[in-house]
PDB file of C-alpha atoms in Angstrom:
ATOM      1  CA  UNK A1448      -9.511  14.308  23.306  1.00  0.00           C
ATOM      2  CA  UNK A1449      -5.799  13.815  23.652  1.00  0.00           C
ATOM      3  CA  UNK A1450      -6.066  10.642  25.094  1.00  0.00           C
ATOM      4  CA  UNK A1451      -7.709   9.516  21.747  1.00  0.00           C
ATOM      5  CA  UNK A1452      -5.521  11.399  19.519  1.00  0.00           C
ATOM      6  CA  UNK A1453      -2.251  10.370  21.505  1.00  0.00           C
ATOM      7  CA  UNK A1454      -3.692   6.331  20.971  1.00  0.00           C
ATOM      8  CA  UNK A1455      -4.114   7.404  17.480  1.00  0.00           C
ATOM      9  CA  UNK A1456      -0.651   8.425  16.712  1.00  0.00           C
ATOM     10  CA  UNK A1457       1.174   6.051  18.725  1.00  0.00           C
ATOM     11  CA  UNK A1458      -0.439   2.670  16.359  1.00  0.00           C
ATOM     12  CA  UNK A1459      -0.765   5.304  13.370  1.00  0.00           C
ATOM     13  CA  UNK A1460       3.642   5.963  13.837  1.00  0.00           C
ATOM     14  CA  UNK A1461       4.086   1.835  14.059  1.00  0.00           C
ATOM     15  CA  UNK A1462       2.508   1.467  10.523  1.00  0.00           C
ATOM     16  CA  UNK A1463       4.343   4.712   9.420  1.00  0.00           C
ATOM     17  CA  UNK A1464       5.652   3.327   5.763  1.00  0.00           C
ATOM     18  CA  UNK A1465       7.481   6.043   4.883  1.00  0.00           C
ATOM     19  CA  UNK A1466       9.285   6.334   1.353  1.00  0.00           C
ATOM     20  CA  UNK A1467       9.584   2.403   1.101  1.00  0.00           C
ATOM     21  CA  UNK A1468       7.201   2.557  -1.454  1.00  0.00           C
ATOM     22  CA  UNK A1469       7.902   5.300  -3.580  1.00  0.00           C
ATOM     23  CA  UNK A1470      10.811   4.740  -5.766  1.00  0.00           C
ATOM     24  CA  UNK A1471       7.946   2.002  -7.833  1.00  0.00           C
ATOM     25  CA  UNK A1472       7.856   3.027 -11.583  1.00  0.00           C
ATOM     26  CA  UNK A1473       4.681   3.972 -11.364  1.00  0.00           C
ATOM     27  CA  UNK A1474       2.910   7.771 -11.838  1.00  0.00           C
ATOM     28  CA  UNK A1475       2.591   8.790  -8.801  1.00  0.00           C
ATOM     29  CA  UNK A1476      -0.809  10.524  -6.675  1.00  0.00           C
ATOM     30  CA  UNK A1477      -1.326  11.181  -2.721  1.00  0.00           C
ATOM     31  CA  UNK A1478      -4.294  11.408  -0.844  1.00  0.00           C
ATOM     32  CA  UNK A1479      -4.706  13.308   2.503  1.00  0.00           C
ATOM     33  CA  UNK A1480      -6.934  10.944   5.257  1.00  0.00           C
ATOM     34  CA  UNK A1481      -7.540  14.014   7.422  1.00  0.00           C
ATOM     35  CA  UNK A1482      -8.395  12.900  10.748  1.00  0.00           C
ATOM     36  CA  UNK A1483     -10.428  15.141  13.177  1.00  0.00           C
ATOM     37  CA  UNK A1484     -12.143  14.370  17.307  1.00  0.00           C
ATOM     38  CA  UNK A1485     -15.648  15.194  17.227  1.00  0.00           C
ATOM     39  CA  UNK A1486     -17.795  14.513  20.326  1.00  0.00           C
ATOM     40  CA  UNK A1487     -15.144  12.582  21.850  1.00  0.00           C
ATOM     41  CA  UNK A1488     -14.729  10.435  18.946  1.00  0.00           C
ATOM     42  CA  UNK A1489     -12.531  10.167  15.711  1.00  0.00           C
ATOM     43  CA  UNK A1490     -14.458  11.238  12.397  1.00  0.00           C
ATOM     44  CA  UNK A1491     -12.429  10.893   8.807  1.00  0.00           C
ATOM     45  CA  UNK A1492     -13.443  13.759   6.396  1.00  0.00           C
ATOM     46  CA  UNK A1493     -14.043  12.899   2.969  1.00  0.00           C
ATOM     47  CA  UNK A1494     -15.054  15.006  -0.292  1.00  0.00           C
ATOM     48  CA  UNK A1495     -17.256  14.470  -3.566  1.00  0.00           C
ATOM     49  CA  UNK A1496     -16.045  15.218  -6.565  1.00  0.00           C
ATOM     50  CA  UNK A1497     -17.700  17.685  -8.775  1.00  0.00           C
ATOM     51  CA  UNK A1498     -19.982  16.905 -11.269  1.00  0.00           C
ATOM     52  CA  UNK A1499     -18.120  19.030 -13.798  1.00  0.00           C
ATOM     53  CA  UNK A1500     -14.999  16.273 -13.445  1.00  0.00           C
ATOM     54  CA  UNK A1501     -13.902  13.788 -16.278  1.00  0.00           C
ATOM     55  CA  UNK A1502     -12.445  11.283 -13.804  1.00  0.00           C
ATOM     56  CA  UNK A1503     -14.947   9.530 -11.374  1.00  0.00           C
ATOM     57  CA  UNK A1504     -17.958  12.840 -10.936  1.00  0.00           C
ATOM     58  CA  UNK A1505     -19.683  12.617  -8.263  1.00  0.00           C
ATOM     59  CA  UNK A1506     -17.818  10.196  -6.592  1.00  0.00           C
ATOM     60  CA  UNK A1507     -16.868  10.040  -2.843  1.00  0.00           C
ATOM     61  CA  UNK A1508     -12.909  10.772  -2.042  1.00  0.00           C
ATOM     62  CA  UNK A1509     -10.610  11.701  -0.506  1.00  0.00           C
ATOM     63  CA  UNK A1510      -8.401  15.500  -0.906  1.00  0.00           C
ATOM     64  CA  UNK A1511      -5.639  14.364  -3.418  1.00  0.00           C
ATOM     65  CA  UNK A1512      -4.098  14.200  -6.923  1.00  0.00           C
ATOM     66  CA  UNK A1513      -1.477  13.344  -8.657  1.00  0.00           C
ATOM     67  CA  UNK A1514       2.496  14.594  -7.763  1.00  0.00           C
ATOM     68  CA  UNK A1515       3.616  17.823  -9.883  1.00  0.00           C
ATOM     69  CA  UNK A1516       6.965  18.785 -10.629  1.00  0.00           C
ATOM     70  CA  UNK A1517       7.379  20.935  -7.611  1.00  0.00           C
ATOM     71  CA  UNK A1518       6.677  18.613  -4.732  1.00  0.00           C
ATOM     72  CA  UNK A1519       9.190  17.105  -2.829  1.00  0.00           C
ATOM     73  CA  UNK A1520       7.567  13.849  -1.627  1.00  0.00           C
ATOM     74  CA  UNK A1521       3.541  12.335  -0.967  1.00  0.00           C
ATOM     75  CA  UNK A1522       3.326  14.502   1.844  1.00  0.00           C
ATOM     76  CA  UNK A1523       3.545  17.419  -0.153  1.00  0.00           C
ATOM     77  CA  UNK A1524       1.359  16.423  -3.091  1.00  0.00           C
ATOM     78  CA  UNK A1525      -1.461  15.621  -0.551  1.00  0.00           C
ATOM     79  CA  UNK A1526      -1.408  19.026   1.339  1.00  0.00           C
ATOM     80  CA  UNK A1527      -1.295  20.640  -2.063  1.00  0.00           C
ATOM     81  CA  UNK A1528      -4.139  19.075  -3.249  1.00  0.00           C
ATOM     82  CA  UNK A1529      -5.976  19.579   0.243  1.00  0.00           C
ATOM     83  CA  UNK A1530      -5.841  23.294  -0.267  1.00  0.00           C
ATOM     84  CA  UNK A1531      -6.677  23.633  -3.445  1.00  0.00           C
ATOM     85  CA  UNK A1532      -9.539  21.320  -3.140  1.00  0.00           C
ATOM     86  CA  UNK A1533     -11.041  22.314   0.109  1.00  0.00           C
ATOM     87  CA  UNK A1534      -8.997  25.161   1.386  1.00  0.00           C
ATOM     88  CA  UNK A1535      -7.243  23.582   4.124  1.00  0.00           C
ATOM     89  CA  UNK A1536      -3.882  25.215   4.763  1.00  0.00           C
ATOM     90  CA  UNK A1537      -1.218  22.731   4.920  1.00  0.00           C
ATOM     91  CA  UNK A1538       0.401  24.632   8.738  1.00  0.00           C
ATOM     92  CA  UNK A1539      -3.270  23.528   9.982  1.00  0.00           C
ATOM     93  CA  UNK A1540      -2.566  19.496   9.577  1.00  0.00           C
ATOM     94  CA  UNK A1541      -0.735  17.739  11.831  1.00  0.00           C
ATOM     95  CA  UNK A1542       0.629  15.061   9.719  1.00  0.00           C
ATOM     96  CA  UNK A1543       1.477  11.610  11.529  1.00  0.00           C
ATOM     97  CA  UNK A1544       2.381   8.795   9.003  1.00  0.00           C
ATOM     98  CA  UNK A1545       1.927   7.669   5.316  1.00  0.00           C
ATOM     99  CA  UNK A1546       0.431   3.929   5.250  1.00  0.00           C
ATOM    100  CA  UNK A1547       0.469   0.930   2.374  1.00  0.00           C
ATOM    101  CA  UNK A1548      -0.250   2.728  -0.836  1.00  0.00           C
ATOM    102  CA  UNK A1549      -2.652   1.379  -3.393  1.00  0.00           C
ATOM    103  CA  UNK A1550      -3.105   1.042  -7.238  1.00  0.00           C
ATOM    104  CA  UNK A1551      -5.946   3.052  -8.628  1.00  0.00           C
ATOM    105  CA  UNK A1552      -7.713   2.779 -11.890  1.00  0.00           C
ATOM    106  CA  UNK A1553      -5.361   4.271 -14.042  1.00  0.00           C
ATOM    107  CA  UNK A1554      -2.348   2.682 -12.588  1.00  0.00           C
ATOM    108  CA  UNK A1555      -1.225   5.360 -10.361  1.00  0.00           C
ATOM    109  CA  UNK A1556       1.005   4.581  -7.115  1.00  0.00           C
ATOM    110  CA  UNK A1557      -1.442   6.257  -4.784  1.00  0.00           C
ATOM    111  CA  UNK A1558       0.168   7.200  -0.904  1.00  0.00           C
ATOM    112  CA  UNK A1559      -3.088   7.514   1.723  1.00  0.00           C
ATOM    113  CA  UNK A1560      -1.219  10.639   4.355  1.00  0.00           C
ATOM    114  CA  UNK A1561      -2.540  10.773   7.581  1.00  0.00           C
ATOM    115  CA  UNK A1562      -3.011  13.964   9.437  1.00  0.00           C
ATOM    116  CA  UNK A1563      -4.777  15.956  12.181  1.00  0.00           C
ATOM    117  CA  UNK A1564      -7.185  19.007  11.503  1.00  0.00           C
ATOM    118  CA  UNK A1565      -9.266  20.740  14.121  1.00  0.00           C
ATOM    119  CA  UNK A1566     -12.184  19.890  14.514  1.00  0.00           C
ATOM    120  CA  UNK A1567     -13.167  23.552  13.871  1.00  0.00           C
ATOM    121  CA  UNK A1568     -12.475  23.922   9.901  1.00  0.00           C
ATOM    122  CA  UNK A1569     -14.357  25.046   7.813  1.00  0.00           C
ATOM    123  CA  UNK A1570     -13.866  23.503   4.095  1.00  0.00           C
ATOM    124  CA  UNK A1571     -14.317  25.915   1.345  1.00  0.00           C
ATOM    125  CA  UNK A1572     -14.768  23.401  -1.797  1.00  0.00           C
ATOM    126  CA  UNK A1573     -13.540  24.426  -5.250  1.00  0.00           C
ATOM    127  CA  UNK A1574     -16.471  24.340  -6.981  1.00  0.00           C
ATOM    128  CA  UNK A1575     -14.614  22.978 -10.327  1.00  0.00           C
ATOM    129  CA  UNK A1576     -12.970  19.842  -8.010  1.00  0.00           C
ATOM    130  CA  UNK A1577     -15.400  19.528  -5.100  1.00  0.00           C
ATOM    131  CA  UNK A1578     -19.130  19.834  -4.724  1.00  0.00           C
ATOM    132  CA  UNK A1579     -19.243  18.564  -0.715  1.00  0.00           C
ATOM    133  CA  UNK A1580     -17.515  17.499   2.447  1.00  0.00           C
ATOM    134  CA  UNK A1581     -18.887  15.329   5.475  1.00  0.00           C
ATOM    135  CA  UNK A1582     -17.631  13.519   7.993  1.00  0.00           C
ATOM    136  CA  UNK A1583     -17.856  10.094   9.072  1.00  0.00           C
ATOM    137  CA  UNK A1584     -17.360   8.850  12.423  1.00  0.00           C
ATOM    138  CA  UNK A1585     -14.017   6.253  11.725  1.00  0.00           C
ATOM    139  CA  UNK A1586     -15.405   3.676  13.771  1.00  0.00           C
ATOM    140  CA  UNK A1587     -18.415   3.256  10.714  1.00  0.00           C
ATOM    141  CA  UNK A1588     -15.649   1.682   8.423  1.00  0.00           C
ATOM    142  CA  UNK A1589     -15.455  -1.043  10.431  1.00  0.00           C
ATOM    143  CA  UNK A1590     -19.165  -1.349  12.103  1.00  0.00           C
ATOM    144  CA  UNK A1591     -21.507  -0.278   9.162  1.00  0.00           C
ATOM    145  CA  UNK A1592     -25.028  -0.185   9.421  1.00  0.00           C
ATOM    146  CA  UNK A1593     -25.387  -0.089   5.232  1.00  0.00           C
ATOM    147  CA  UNK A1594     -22.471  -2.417   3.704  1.00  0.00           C
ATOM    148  CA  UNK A1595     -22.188  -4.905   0.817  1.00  0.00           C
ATOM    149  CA  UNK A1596     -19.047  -6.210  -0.810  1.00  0.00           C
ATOM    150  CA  UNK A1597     -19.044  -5.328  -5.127  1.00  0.00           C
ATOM    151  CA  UNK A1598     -17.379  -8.016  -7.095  1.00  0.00           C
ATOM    152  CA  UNK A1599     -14.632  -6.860  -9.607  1.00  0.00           C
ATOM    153  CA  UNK A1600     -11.850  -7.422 -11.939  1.00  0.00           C
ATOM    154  CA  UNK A1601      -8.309  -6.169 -10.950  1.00  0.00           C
ATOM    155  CA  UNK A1602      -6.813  -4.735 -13.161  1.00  0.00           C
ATOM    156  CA  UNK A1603      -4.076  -7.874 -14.257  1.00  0.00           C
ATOM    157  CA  UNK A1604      -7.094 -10.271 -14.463  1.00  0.00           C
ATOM    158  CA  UNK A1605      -8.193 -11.474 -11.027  1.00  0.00           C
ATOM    159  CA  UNK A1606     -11.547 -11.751  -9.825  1.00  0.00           C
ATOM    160  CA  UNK A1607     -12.325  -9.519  -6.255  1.00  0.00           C
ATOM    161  CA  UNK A1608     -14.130  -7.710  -4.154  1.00  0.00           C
ATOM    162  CA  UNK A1609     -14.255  -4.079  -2.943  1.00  0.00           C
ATOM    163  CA  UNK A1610     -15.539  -2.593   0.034  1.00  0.00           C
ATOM    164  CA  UNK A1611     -19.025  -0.108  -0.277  1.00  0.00           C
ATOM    165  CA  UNK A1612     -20.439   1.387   2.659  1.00  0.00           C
ATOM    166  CA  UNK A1613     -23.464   3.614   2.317  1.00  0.00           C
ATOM    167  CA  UNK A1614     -23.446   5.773   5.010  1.00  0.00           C
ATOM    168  CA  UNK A1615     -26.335   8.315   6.041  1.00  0.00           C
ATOM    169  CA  UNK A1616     -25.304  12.140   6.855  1.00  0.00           C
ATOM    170  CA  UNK A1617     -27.855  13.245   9.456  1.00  0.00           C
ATOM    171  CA  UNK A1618     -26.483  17.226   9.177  1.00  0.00           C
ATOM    172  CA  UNK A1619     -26.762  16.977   4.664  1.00  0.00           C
ATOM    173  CA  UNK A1620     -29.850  14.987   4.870  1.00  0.00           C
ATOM    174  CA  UNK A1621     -28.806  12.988   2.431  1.00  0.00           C
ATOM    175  CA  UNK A1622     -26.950   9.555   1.809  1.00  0.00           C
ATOM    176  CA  UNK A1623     -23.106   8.931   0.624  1.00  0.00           C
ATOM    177  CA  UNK A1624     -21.710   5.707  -1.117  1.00  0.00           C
ATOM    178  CA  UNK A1625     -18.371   5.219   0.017  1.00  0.00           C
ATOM    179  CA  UNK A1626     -16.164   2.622  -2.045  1.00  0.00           C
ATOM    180  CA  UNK A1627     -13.254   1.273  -4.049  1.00  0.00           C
ATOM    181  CA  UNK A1628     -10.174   2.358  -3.138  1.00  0.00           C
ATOM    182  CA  UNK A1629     -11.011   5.237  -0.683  1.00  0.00           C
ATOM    183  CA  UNK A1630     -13.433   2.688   1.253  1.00  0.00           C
ATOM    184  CA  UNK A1631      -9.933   0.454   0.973  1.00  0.00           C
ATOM    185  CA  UNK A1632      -8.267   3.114   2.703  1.00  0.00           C
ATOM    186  CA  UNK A1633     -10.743   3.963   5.189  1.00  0.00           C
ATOM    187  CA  UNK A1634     -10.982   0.294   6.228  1.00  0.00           C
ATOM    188  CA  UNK A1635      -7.245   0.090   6.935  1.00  0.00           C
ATOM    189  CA  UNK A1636      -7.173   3.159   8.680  1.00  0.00           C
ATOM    190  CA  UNK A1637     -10.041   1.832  11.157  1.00  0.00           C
ATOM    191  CA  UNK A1638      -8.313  -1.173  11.191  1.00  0.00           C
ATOM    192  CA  UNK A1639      -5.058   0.354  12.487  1.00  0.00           C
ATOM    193  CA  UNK A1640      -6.188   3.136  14.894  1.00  0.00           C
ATOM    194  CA  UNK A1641      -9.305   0.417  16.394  1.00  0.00           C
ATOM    195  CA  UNK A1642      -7.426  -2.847  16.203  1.00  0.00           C
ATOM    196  CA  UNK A1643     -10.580  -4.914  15.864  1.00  0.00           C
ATOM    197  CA  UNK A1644     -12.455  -7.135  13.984  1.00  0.00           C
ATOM    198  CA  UNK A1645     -14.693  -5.526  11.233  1.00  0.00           C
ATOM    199  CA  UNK A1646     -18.772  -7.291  10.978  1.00  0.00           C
ATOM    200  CA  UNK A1647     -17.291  -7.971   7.461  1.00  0.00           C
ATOM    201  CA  UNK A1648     -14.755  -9.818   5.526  1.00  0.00           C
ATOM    202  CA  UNK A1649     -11.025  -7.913   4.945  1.00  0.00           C
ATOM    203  CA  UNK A1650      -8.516  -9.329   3.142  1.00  0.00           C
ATOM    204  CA  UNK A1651      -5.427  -9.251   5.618  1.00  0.00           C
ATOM    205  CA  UNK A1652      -4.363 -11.617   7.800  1.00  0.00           C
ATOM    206  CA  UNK A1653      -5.518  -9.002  11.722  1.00  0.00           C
ATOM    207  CA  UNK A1654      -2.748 -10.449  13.600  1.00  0.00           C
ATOM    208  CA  UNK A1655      -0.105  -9.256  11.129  1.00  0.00           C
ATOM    209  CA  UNK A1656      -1.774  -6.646   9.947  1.00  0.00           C
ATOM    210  CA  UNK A1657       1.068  -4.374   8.414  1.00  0.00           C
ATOM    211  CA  UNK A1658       3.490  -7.607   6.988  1.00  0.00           C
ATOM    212  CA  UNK A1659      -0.213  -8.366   5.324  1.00  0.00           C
ATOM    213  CA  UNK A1660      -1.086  -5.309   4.161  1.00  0.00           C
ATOM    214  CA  UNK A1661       2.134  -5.113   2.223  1.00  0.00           C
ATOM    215  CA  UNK A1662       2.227  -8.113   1.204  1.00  0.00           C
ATOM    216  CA  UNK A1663      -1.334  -8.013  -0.211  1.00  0.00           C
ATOM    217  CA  UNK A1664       0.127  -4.597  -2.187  1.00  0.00           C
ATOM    218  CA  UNK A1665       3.610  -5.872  -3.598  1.00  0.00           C
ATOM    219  CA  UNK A1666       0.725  -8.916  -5.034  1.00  0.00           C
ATOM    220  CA  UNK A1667      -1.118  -6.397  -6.820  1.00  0.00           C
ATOM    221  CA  UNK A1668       1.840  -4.438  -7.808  1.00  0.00           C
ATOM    222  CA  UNK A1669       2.969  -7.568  -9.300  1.00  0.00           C
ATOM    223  CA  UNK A1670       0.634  -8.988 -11.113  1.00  0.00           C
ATOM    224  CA  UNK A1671       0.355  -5.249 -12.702  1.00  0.00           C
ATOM    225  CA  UNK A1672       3.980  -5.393 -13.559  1.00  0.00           C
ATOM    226  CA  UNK A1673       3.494  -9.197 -15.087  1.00  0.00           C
ATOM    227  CA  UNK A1674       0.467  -8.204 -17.134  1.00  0.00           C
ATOM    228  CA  UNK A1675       2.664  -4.884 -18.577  1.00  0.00           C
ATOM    229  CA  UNK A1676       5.503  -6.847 -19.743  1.00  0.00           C
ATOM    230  CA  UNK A1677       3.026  -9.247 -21.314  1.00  0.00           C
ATOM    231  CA  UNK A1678       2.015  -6.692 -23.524  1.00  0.00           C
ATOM    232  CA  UNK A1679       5.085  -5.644 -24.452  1.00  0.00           C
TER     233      UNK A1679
END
């Protein structure tokens, strides 16, 4: 087990990003990738959001939200969110890195924070934000057995694809679509801690993975920025 997590850390800490991102004019939201060791092998918990949401019910995700007032930095918004989604006291989370953010639907600056839990919580969901939480083993984001790439339109224009992985919980009985921007996210993750070559297609350049991945971002970020001061 520490072997694993020690691996984990050490190529999580070399794609450590840090506040590089976060002085972007954009609204800003964080998302905790809470990373547990479960029969000798990593497993990424994930949430679903209530039904009872405006935003995206019923949808897979990750603990998160946007920043308020009171936080100091993405590290903070994310373990705020984490415990008042799924009751996961921020002291329990080892927290290693923050990696490349991402853009979501409504334009927000979105930080992925990695941390440790134990492999013993419990969640306790909000009912109003979350209706479940499973675990996948991480490995899945980059060997699926149920995968299929979704065309879409950014948000500036261009024509791409996203990642969906359908992945089937054995202990819920029951099966979980994982995609857009949390599947993004998940890939990456995989990507870093595995360092090998997904069954599918990614969008980064493996041997320079983090010089890619940020490249990739600062594209999207400006094409976004292009298309706002067109419509000025």
């Amino acid at each position: 087990r520490q072997s694993i997590k020690e691996t984990a850390r050490r190529r999580l800490r070399d794609f450590d990003v840090g506040d590089k991102f976060s002085r972007l004019p954009l609204p800003k939201a964080s998302v905790l990738l809470p990373l547990l060791v479960r029969d000798g092998t990593l497993h990424l918990l994930l949430t679903v959001r209530s039904m009872q949401l405006r935003r995206s019910p019923g949808e897979v995700c990750f603990p998160g939200g946007k920043s308020e007032a009171a936080d100091k930095d993405e590290i903070d918004t994310a373990l705020r969110e984490a415990k008042e989604e799924v009751g996961l006291q921020p002291e329990k989370v080892e927290v290693i890195c923050r990696l490349v953010p991402g853009i979501d639907k409504m334009n927000h600056l979105v930080t992925p924070v990695v941390g440790f839990i134990e492999d013993t919580f419990q969640a306790t969901p909000n009912p109003d934000e979350v209706s479940d939480v499973f675990v996948v083993p991480l490995e899945y984001f980059l060997k699926p057995l149920n995968y299929k790439p979704l065309p879409y339109k950014t948000s500036s224009g261009y024509f791409s694809w996203m990642h969906c992985f359908t992945y089937d919980d054995h202990e819920h009985k029951t099966s979980f679509r994982i995609w857009g921007l949390t599947a993004h996210f998940a890939v990456f993750l995989a990507l870093v801690i595995f360092g090998k070559r997904p069954t599918f297609e990614v969008d980064y350049d493996l041997d320079n993975l983090l010089s890619s991945s940020e490249n990739n971002f600062m594209n999207l970020y400006a094409s976004l920025y292009e298309r706002k001061k067109s419509n000025l």
